[in-house]
PDB file of C-alpha atoms in Angstrom:
ATOM      1  CA  TRP A 888     114.200  96.996 133.219  1.00 47.00           C
ATOM      2  CA  MET A 889     114.249  93.776 131.184  1.00 53.00           C
ATOM      3  CA  TYR A 890     116.211  95.294 128.305  1.00 72.00           C
ATOM      4  CA  ALA A 891     119.896  95.186 127.444  1.00 85.00           C
ATOM      5  CA  GLU A 892     122.039  98.286 127.392  1.00 90.00           C
ATOM      6  CA  TRP A 893     122.962  99.804 124.043  1.00 95.00           C
ATOM      7  CA  LYS A 894     126.369  98.710 122.724  1.00 94.00           C
ATOM      8  CA  THR A 895     128.543  99.753 119.821  1.00 94.00           C
ATOM      9  CA  ASP A 896     129.370  97.340 116.963  1.00 95.00           C
ATOM     10  CA  THR A 897     126.084  95.520 117.522  1.00 94.00           C
ATOM     11  CA  ALA A 898     123.460  94.603 114.929  1.00 94.00           C
ATOM     12  CA  TYR A 899     119.971  95.905 115.817  1.00 93.00           C
ATOM     13  CA  GLU A 900     116.738  94.999 114.037  1.00 88.00           C
ATOM     14  CA  VAL A 901     113.578  97.088 113.682  1.00 83.00           C
ATOM     15  CA  SER A 902     111.492  97.081 116.899  1.00 77.00           C
ATOM     16  CA  SER A 903     114.455  96.040 119.085  1.00 83.00           C
ATOM     17  CA  ARG A 904     114.371  97.787 122.448  1.00 84.00           C
ATOM     18  CA  ILE A 905     117.426  98.831 124.446  1.00 87.00           C
ATOM     19  CA  ARG A 906     118.398 100.975 127.401  1.00 87.00           C
ATOM     20  CA  TYR A 907     120.611 104.023 127.009  1.00 92.00           C
ATOM     21  CA  GLY A 908     121.255 106.124 130.076  1.00 87.00           C
ATOM     22  CA  ASP A 909     118.016 106.175 132.042  1.00 83.00           C
ATOM     23  CA  LYS A 910     115.796 105.936 128.948  1.00 86.00           C
ATOM     24  CA  LEU A 911     114.285 103.203 126.808  1.00 87.00           C
ATOM     25  CA  TYR A 912     114.558 103.280 122.992  1.00 89.00           C
ATOM     26  CA  ARG A 913     113.020 101.336 120.089  1.00 84.00           C
ATOM     27  CA  CYS A 914     114.929 100.700 116.852  1.00 88.00           C
ATOM     28  CA  VAL A 915     113.196 102.094 113.766  1.00 86.00           C
ATOM     29  CA  GLN A 916     115.807 101.163 111.159  1.00 89.00           C
ATOM     30  CA  SER A 917     117.988  98.054 111.082  1.00 90.00           C
ATOM     31  CA  HIS A 918     121.668  98.893 111.447  1.00 94.00           C
ATOM     32  CA  THR A 919     124.974  98.034 113.110  1.00 95.00           C
ATOM     33  CA  SER A 920     125.741 100.523 115.847  1.00 95.00           C
ATOM     34  CA  GLN A 921     128.747 102.827 115.824  1.00 94.00           C
ATOM     35  CA  ASP A 922     130.341 104.968 118.519  1.00 93.00           C
ATOM     36  CA  ASP A 923     128.743 108.191 117.309  1.00 94.00           C
ATOM     37  CA  TRP A 924     125.325 106.633 116.555  1.00 95.00           C
ATOM     38  CA  THR A 925     124.034 106.745 120.104  1.00 95.00           C
ATOM     39  CA  PRO A 926     120.237 106.458 120.477  1.00 95.00           C
ATOM     40  CA  ASP A 927     119.848 109.983 121.846  1.00 94.00           C
ATOM     41  CA  ALA A 928     121.626 111.457 118.798  1.00 93.00           C
ATOM     42  CA  THR A 929     120.136 109.419 115.936  1.00 93.00           C
ATOM     43  CA  PRO A 930     116.355 109.907 115.595  1.00 89.00           C
ATOM     44  CA  SER A 931     116.479 108.151 112.208  1.00 89.00           C
ATOM     45  CA  LEU A 932     117.602 104.964 113.982  1.00 93.00           C
ATOM     46  CA  TRP A 933     116.027 105.156 117.437  1.00 93.00           C
ATOM     47  CA  VAL A 934     112.914 106.613 119.043  1.00 88.00           C
ATOM     48  CA  GLU A 935     112.457 107.026 122.771  1.00 84.00           C
ATOM     49  CA  VAL A 936     109.570 104.990 124.196  1.00 78.00           C
ATOM     50  CA  SER A 937     107.860 104.907 127.551  1.00 69.00           C
ATOM     51  CA  VAL A 938     108.661 102.240 130.117  1.00 64.00           C
ATOM     52  CA  GLU A 939     104.934 102.014 130.912  1.00 61.00           C
ATOM     53  CA  GLU A 940     103.048  99.104 129.335  1.00 57.00           C
ATOM     54  CA  TYR A 941     100.365 101.425 127.915  1.00 64.00           C
ATOM     55  CA  PRO A 942     101.919 104.904 127.635  1.00 67.00           C
ATOM     56  CA  GLU A 943      99.890 107.917 126.546  1.00 68.00           C
ATOM     57  CA  TRP A 944      99.404 108.145 122.783  1.00 68.00           C
ATOM     58  CA  CYS A 945     101.565 110.708 120.961  1.00 67.00           C
ATOM     59  CA  GLN A 946     100.963 111.920 117.403  1.00 62.00           C
ATOM     60  CA  PRO A 947     103.682 110.441 115.147  1.00 61.00           C
ATOM     61  CA  THR A 948     105.620 112.988 113.123  1.00 58.00           C
ATOM     62  CA  GLY A 949     106.952 110.562 110.514  1.00 54.00           C
ATOM     63  CA  VAL A 950     108.068 107.016 109.769  1.00 50.00           C
ATOM     64  CA  HIS A 951     110.794 107.215 112.409  1.00 56.00           C
ATOM     65  CA  ASP A 952     108.333 107.399 115.325  1.00 58.00           C
ATOM     66  CA  ALA A 953     105.265 105.689 113.850  1.00 58.00           C
ATOM     67  CA  TYR A 954     103.591 102.965 115.884  1.00 61.00           C
ATOM     68  CA  ASN A 955     104.561  99.387 115.002  1.00 59.00           C
ATOM     69  CA  THR A 956     102.986  95.976 115.464  1.00 53.00           C
ATOM     70  CA  GLY A 957     102.685  95.078 119.124  1.00 60.00           C
ATOM     71  CA  ASP A 958     102.957  98.665 120.352  1.00 68.00           C
ATOM     72  CA  LYS A 959     100.495  99.722 123.025  1.00 70.00           C
ATOM     73  CA  CYS A 960      99.134 103.075 124.075  1.00 71.00           C
ATOM     74  CA  THR A 961      96.451 104.834 126.112  1.00 69.00           C
ATOM     75  CA  TYR A 962      94.144 107.400 124.517  1.00 65.00           C
ATOM     76  CA  ASN A 963      91.264 109.170 126.255  1.00 69.00           C
ATOM     77  CA  GLY A 964      91.496 106.672 129.084  1.00 68.00           C
ATOM     78  CA  GLN A 965      91.222 103.615 126.811  1.00 68.00           C
ATOM     79  CA  ARG A 966      93.995 101.116 126.107  1.00 62.00           C
ATOM     80  CA  TYR A 967      94.850 100.101 122.553  1.00 66.00           C
ATOM     81  CA  ASP A 968      97.005  97.447 120.888  1.00 63.00           C
ATOM     82  CA  VAL A 969      98.116  98.077 117.315  1.00 65.00           C
ATOM     83  CA  THR A 970      96.215  95.246 115.624  1.00 71.00           C
ATOM     84  CA  ARG A 971      93.098  97.107 114.505  1.00 76.00           C
ATOM     85  CA  ILE A 972      92.076 100.565 113.347  1.00 84.00           C
ATOM     86  CA  ASN A 973      89.108 101.381 115.524  1.00 81.00           C
ATOM     87  CA  ASN A 974      85.924 103.311 114.793  1.00 87.00           C
ATOM     88  CA  ARG A 975      86.541 107.018 114.053  1.00 88.00           C
ATOM     89  CA  ALA A 976      90.285 106.540 114.639  1.00 86.00           C
ATOM     90  CA  PHE A 977      91.258 109.160 112.023  1.00 89.00           C
ATOM     91  CA  LEU A 978      87.868 110.824 111.512  1.00 91.00           C
ATOM     92  CA  ASN A 979      88.251 114.180 109.703  1.00 92.00           C
ATOM     93  CA  CYS A 980      92.064 114.099 109.782  1.00 91.00           C
ATOM     94  CA  THR A 981      92.271 116.426 106.795  1.00 90.00           C
ATOM     95  CA  GLY A 982      96.080 116.596 106.868  1.00 89.00           C
ATOM     96  CA  LEU A 983      96.480 112.857 106.316  1.00 90.00           C
ATOM     97  CA  SER A 984      97.742 112.285 102.739  1.00 90.00           C
ATOM     98  CA  SER A 985      98.419 108.527 102.471  1.00 90.00           C
ATOM     99  CA  VAL A 986      97.742 105.266 104.271  1.00 90.00           C
ATOM    100  CA  VAL A 987     100.160 102.330 103.964  1.00 86.00           C
ATOM    101  CA  ILE A 988      99.543  99.159 105.972  1.00 85.00           C
ATOM    102  CA  SER A 989     102.462  96.785 105.447  1.00 77.00           C
ATOM    103  CA  ASP A 990     102.961  93.049 106.007  1.00 69.00           C
ATOM    104  CA  SER A 991     104.551  93.737 109.378  1.00 62.00           C
ATOM    105  CA  VAL A 992     101.341  95.220 110.792  1.00 65.00           C
ATOM    106  CA  PRO A 993      98.696  92.486 111.356  1.00 69.00           C
ATOM    107  CA  VAL A 994      95.683  94.787 111.268  1.00 81.00           C
ATOM    108  CA  THR A 995      92.530  92.681 111.205  1.00 81.00           C
ATOM    109  CA  TYR A 996      89.858  95.357 111.021  1.00 83.00           C
ATOM    110  CA  ILE A 997      89.251  98.868 109.714  1.00 91.00           C
ATOM    111  CA  GLY A 998      86.377 100.239 111.752  1.00 89.00           C
ATOM    112  CA  THR A 999      83.319 102.379 111.102  1.00 93.00           C
ATOM    113  CA  ASN A1000      84.190 105.949 110.039  1.00 95.00           C
ATOM    114  CA  ALA A1001      87.880 105.134 110.580  1.00 93.00           C
ATOM    115  CA  PHE A1002      89.123 107.541 107.865  1.00 95.00           C
ATOM    116  CA  GLN A1003      85.871 109.333 107.045  1.00 96.00           C
ATOM    117  CA  GLY A1004      86.313 112.953 105.999  1.00 96.00           C
ATOM    118  CA  CYS A1005      90.081 112.710 105.433  1.00 94.00           C
ATOM    119  CA  THR A1006      89.820 115.106 102.501  1.00 95.00           C
ATOM    120  CA  GLY A1007      93.607 115.277 101.962  1.00 94.00           C
ATOM    121  CA  LEU A1008      93.993 111.510 101.626  1.00 94.00           C
ATOM    122  CA  THR A1009      95.117 110.557  98.084  1.00 94.00           C
ATOM    123  CA  SER A1010      96.184 106.902  98.298  1.00 93.00           C
ATOM    124  CA  VAL A1011      95.541 103.753 100.321  1.00 93.00           C
ATOM    125  CA  LEU A1012      97.839 100.724 100.030  1.00 90.00           C
ATOM    126  CA  ILE A1013      97.170  97.620 102.112  1.00 89.00           C
ATOM    127  CA  SER A1014      99.629  94.782 101.560  1.00 86.00           C
ATOM    128  CA  ASP A1015      98.309  91.388 100.415  1.00 84.00           C
ATOM    129  CA  ALA A1016      99.507  89.676 103.584  1.00 78.00           C
ATOM    130  CA  VAL A1017      97.599  91.962 105.966  1.00 83.00           C
ATOM    131  CA  PRO A1018      94.720  89.876 107.442  1.00 84.00           C
ATOM    132  CA  ILE A1019      91.959  92.479 107.104  1.00 88.00           C
ATOM    133  CA  ASN A1020      88.647  90.819 106.253  1.00 86.00           C
ATOM    134  CA  LEU A1021      86.328  93.813 106.521  1.00 89.00           C
ATOM    135  CA  ILE A1022      86.368  97.453 105.463  1.00 94.00           C
ATOM    136  CA  GLY A1023      83.849  98.917 107.899  1.00 93.00           C
ATOM    137  CA  THR A1024      80.831 101.151 107.318  1.00 96.00           C
ATOM    138  CA  SER A1025      81.801 104.591 105.976  1.00 97.00           C
ATOM    139  CA  ALA A1026      85.471 103.773 106.590  1.00 97.00           C
ATOM    140  CA  PHE A1027      86.674 106.099 103.796  1.00 97.00           C
ATOM    141  CA  GLN A1028      83.458 108.012 103.129  1.00 98.00           C
ATOM    142  CA  GLY A1029      83.973 111.556 101.911  1.00 97.00           C
ATOM    143  CA  CYS A1030      87.697 111.173 101.167  1.00 97.00           C
ATOM    144  CA  SER A1031      87.232 113.422  98.161  1.00 97.00           C
ATOM    145  CA  SER A1032      90.926 113.486  97.109  1.00 97.00           C
ATOM    146  CA  LEU A1033      91.406 109.719  97.219  1.00 96.00           C
ATOM    147  CA  VAL A1034      92.669 108.541  93.806  1.00 94.00           C
ATOM    148  CA  THR A1035      93.966 104.966  94.202  1.00 91.00           C
ATOM    149  CA  VAL A1036      93.158 102.106  96.564  1.00 93.00           C
ATOM    150  CA  THR A1037      94.834  98.681  96.802  1.00 90.00           C
ATOM    151  CA  LEU A1038      93.166  96.107  99.054  1.00 91.00           C
ATOM    152  CA  PRO A1039      94.539  92.812 100.495  1.00 90.00           C
ATOM    153  CA  ASP A1040      93.843  89.388  99.000  1.00 89.00           C
ATOM    154  CA  VAL A1041      92.087  88.106 102.137  1.00 88.00           C
ATOM    155  CA  LEU A1042      89.415  90.819 102.258  1.00 91.00           C
ATOM    156  CA  SER A1043      85.890  89.370 102.210  1.00 92.00           C
ATOM    157  CA  SER A1044      83.538  92.338 102.547  1.00 94.00           C
ATOM    158  CA  ILE A1045      83.390  96.039 101.660  1.00 96.00           C
ATOM    159  CA  GLY A1046      80.984  97.679 104.069  1.00 95.00           C
ATOM    160  CA  THR A1047      78.074 100.046 103.579  1.00 97.00           C
ATOM    161  CA  SER A1048      79.186 103.457 102.264  1.00 97.00           C
ATOM    162  CA  ALA A1049      82.825 102.396 102.644  1.00 97.00           C
ATOM    163  CA  PHE A1050      84.022 104.631  99.774  1.00 98.00           C
ATOM    164  CA  GLN A1051      80.926 106.767  99.276  1.00 98.00           C
ATOM    165  CA  GLY A1052      81.694 110.225  97.955  1.00 97.00           C
ATOM    166  CA  CYS A1053      85.294 109.472  96.970  1.00 97.00           C
ATOM    167  CA  SER A1054      84.813 111.612  93.900  1.00 97.00           C
ATOM    168  CA  SER A1055      88.475 111.529  92.779  1.00 97.00           C
ATOM    169  CA  LEU A1056      88.774 107.740  92.864  1.00 95.00           C
ATOM    170  CA  THR A1057      89.917 106.487  89.458  1.00 90.00           C
ATOM    171  CA  ASN A1058      91.270 103.050  90.275  1.00 80.00           C
ATOM    172  CA  ILE A1059      90.565 100.392  92.859  1.00 85.00           C
ATOM    173  CA  SER A1060      91.719  96.793  92.849  1.00 80.00           C
ATOM    174  CA  ILE A1061      89.060  94.604  94.481  1.00 90.00           C
ATOM    175  CA  PRO A1062      90.570  91.205  95.369  1.00 91.00           C
ATOM    176  CA  ASN A1063      88.924  87.956  94.292  1.00 92.00           C
ATOM    177  CA  SER A1064      88.275  87.050  97.933  1.00 93.00           C
ATOM    178  CA  VAL A1065      85.536  89.702  98.285  1.00 95.00           C
ATOM    179  CA  THR A1066      82.058  88.158  98.412  1.00 95.00           C
ATOM    180  CA  ASN A1067      79.962  91.217  99.255  1.00 96.00           C
ATOM    181  CA  ILE A1068      79.904  94.886  98.283  1.00 97.00           C
ATOM    182  CA  GLY A1069      77.654  96.785 100.663  1.00 96.00           C
ATOM    183  CA  ALA A1070      74.947  99.331  99.968  1.00 97.00           C
ATOM    184  CA  ASN A1071      76.219 102.726  98.790  1.00 98.00           C
ATOM    185  CA  ALA A1072      79.773 101.366  98.929  1.00 97.00           C
ATOM    186  CA  PHE A1073      81.000 103.404  95.939  1.00 97.00           C
ATOM    187  CA  GLN A1074      78.104 105.800  95.548  1.00 97.00           C
ATOM    188  CA  GLY A1075      79.172 109.119  94.069  1.00 97.00           C
ATOM    189  CA  CYS A1076      82.615 107.979  92.913  1.00 96.00           C
ATOM    190  CA  SER A1077      82.174 110.072  89.809  1.00 96.00           C
ATOM    191  CA  ASN A1078      85.666 109.510  88.341  1.00 95.00           C
ATOM    192  CA  LEU A1079      85.613 105.711  88.540  1.00 93.00           C
ATOM    193  CA  SER A1080      85.491 104.696  84.878  1.00 88.00           C
ATOM    194  CA  SER A1081      85.982 100.915  84.825  1.00 80.00           C
ATOM    195  CA  LEU A1082      85.922  98.078  87.290  1.00 85.00           C
ATOM    196  CA  SER A1083      86.433  94.324  87.320  1.00 82.00           C
ATOM    197  CA  LEU A1084      84.438  92.652  90.061  1.00 90.00           C
ATOM    198  CA  PRO A1085      85.895  89.669  91.952  1.00 92.00           C
ATOM    199  CA  SER A1086      85.166  86.112  90.904  1.00 92.00           C
ATOM    200  CA  ALA A1087      83.818  85.142  94.349  1.00 93.00           C
ATOM    201  CA  LEU A1088      81.333  88.026  94.544  1.00 95.00           C
ATOM    202  CA  THR A1089      77.757  87.042  95.417  1.00 96.00           C
ATOM    203  CA  GLY A1090      76.051  90.310  96.323  1.00 96.00           C
ATOM    204  CA  ILE A1091      76.010  93.983  95.284  1.00 96.00           C
ATOM    205  CA  GLY A1092      74.079  96.244  97.647  1.00 96.00           C
ATOM    206  CA  ASN A1093      71.486  98.920  96.963  1.00 97.00           C
ATOM    207  CA  PHE A1094      72.924 102.069  95.336  1.00 97.00           C
ATOM    208  CA  ALA A1095      76.383 100.485  95.487  1.00 97.00           C
ATOM    209  CA  PHE A1096      77.614 102.344  92.381  1.00 96.00           C
ATOM    210  CA  GLU A1097      74.878 104.967  92.065  1.00 96.00           C
ATOM    211  CA  GLY A1098      76.217 108.257  90.766  1.00 96.00           C
ATOM    212  CA  CYS A1099      79.428 106.792  89.350  1.00 95.00           C
ATOM    213  CA  SER A1100      78.838 108.923  86.290  1.00 94.00           C
ATOM    214  CA  SER A1101      82.074 107.911  84.510  1.00 93.00           C
ATOM    215  CA  LEU A1102      81.551 104.173  84.960  1.00 91.00           C
ATOM    216  CA  SER A1103      81.176 102.836  81.425  1.00 88.00           C
ATOM    217  CA  SER A1104      82.696  99.355  81.747  1.00 85.00           C
ATOM    218  CA  ILE A1105      82.176  96.680  84.360  1.00 86.00           C
ATOM    219  CA  SER A1106      82.596  92.903  84.421  1.00 86.00           C
ATOM    220  CA  ILE A1107      80.083  91.107  86.654  1.00 89.00           C
ATOM    221  CA  PRO A1108      80.878  87.449  87.414  1.00 91.00           C
ATOM    222  CA  ASN A1109      78.186  84.793  87.157  1.00 93.00           C
ATOM    223  CA  THR A1110      78.531  84.094  90.878  1.00 94.00           C
ATOM    224  CA  VAL A1111      76.523  87.244  91.653  1.00 95.00           C
ATOM    225  CA  SER A1112      73.025  86.305  92.769  1.00 95.00           C
ATOM    226  CA  ILE A1113      71.830  89.633  94.171  1.00 95.00           C
ATOM    227  CA  ILE A1114      72.097  93.103  92.619  1.00 96.00           C
ATOM    228  CA  GLY A1115      70.408  95.649  94.848  1.00 96.00           C
ATOM    229  CA  ASP A1116      67.972  98.403  93.960  1.00 96.00           C
ATOM    230  CA  SER A1117      69.441 101.221  91.859  1.00 95.00           C
ATOM    231  CA  ALA A1118      72.913  99.685  92.130  1.00 95.00           C
ATOM    232  CA  PHE A1119      74.026 101.277  88.834  1.00 94.00           C
ATOM    233  CA  VAL A1120      71.648 104.235  88.542  1.00 94.00           C
ATOM    234  CA  ASN A1121      73.211 107.418  87.161  1.00 94.00           C
ATOM    235  CA  THR A1122      76.232 105.667  85.715  1.00 92.00           C
ATOM    236  CA  ALA A1123      77.288 105.674  82.067  1.00 87.00           C
ATOM    237  CA  LEU A1124      76.174 102.039  82.004  1.00 81.00           C
ATOM    238  CA  TYR A1125      72.657 102.896  83.122  1.00 68.00           C
ATOM    239  CA  ASN A1126      72.296 105.914  80.907  1.00 58.00           C
ATOM    240  CA  ASN A1127      73.349 103.931  77.848  1.00 54.00           C
TER     241      ASN A1127
END
């Protein structure tokens, strides 16, 4: 193996890999090792990993064994690198309660139906430095418990039906980098009451905010050249 053996009185950083006995471990919390903090006895500091380049995917049980940037795995015969969230990755994962994508995870893409039907999901936080430029079609559709969403500053497009049916959504921060909001993107977000659209926005798709019955205040920048059919039908704006 091309990894050093674990030693005491040694500083280890997150994602460091070491050997201990006949097993390989990855550091999950920065620390300086002590005699009684051996990798096999401290799951809060170390998680055992496979020596294979693309080991079989295992469901994480918490932060201590979550996948990190650069990790690789095999799932249903396909190989994955942790740089994108693929289509249907978490489809109908009703037990998922929050999504946090930090600066250390260079996710570039959230795919079609990636979190669709995650009815237990309440919050989504994507750090500003994460290079995601697209929220895919129906990525969060039907996440009926989703309340707050924070998106990164580099995002350019919110896909068709991306947040459709997120009926509990009360607050979403759309960054100024977004130029397009797709058709049906926020359709049926009945608790969304106010929204400030980004200064670079040029297009709002058909039915984008249809059925947002609480939406009574919205600021549309003069850069918008296209507002699709029925974009604001059945909102407080339309009804007034």
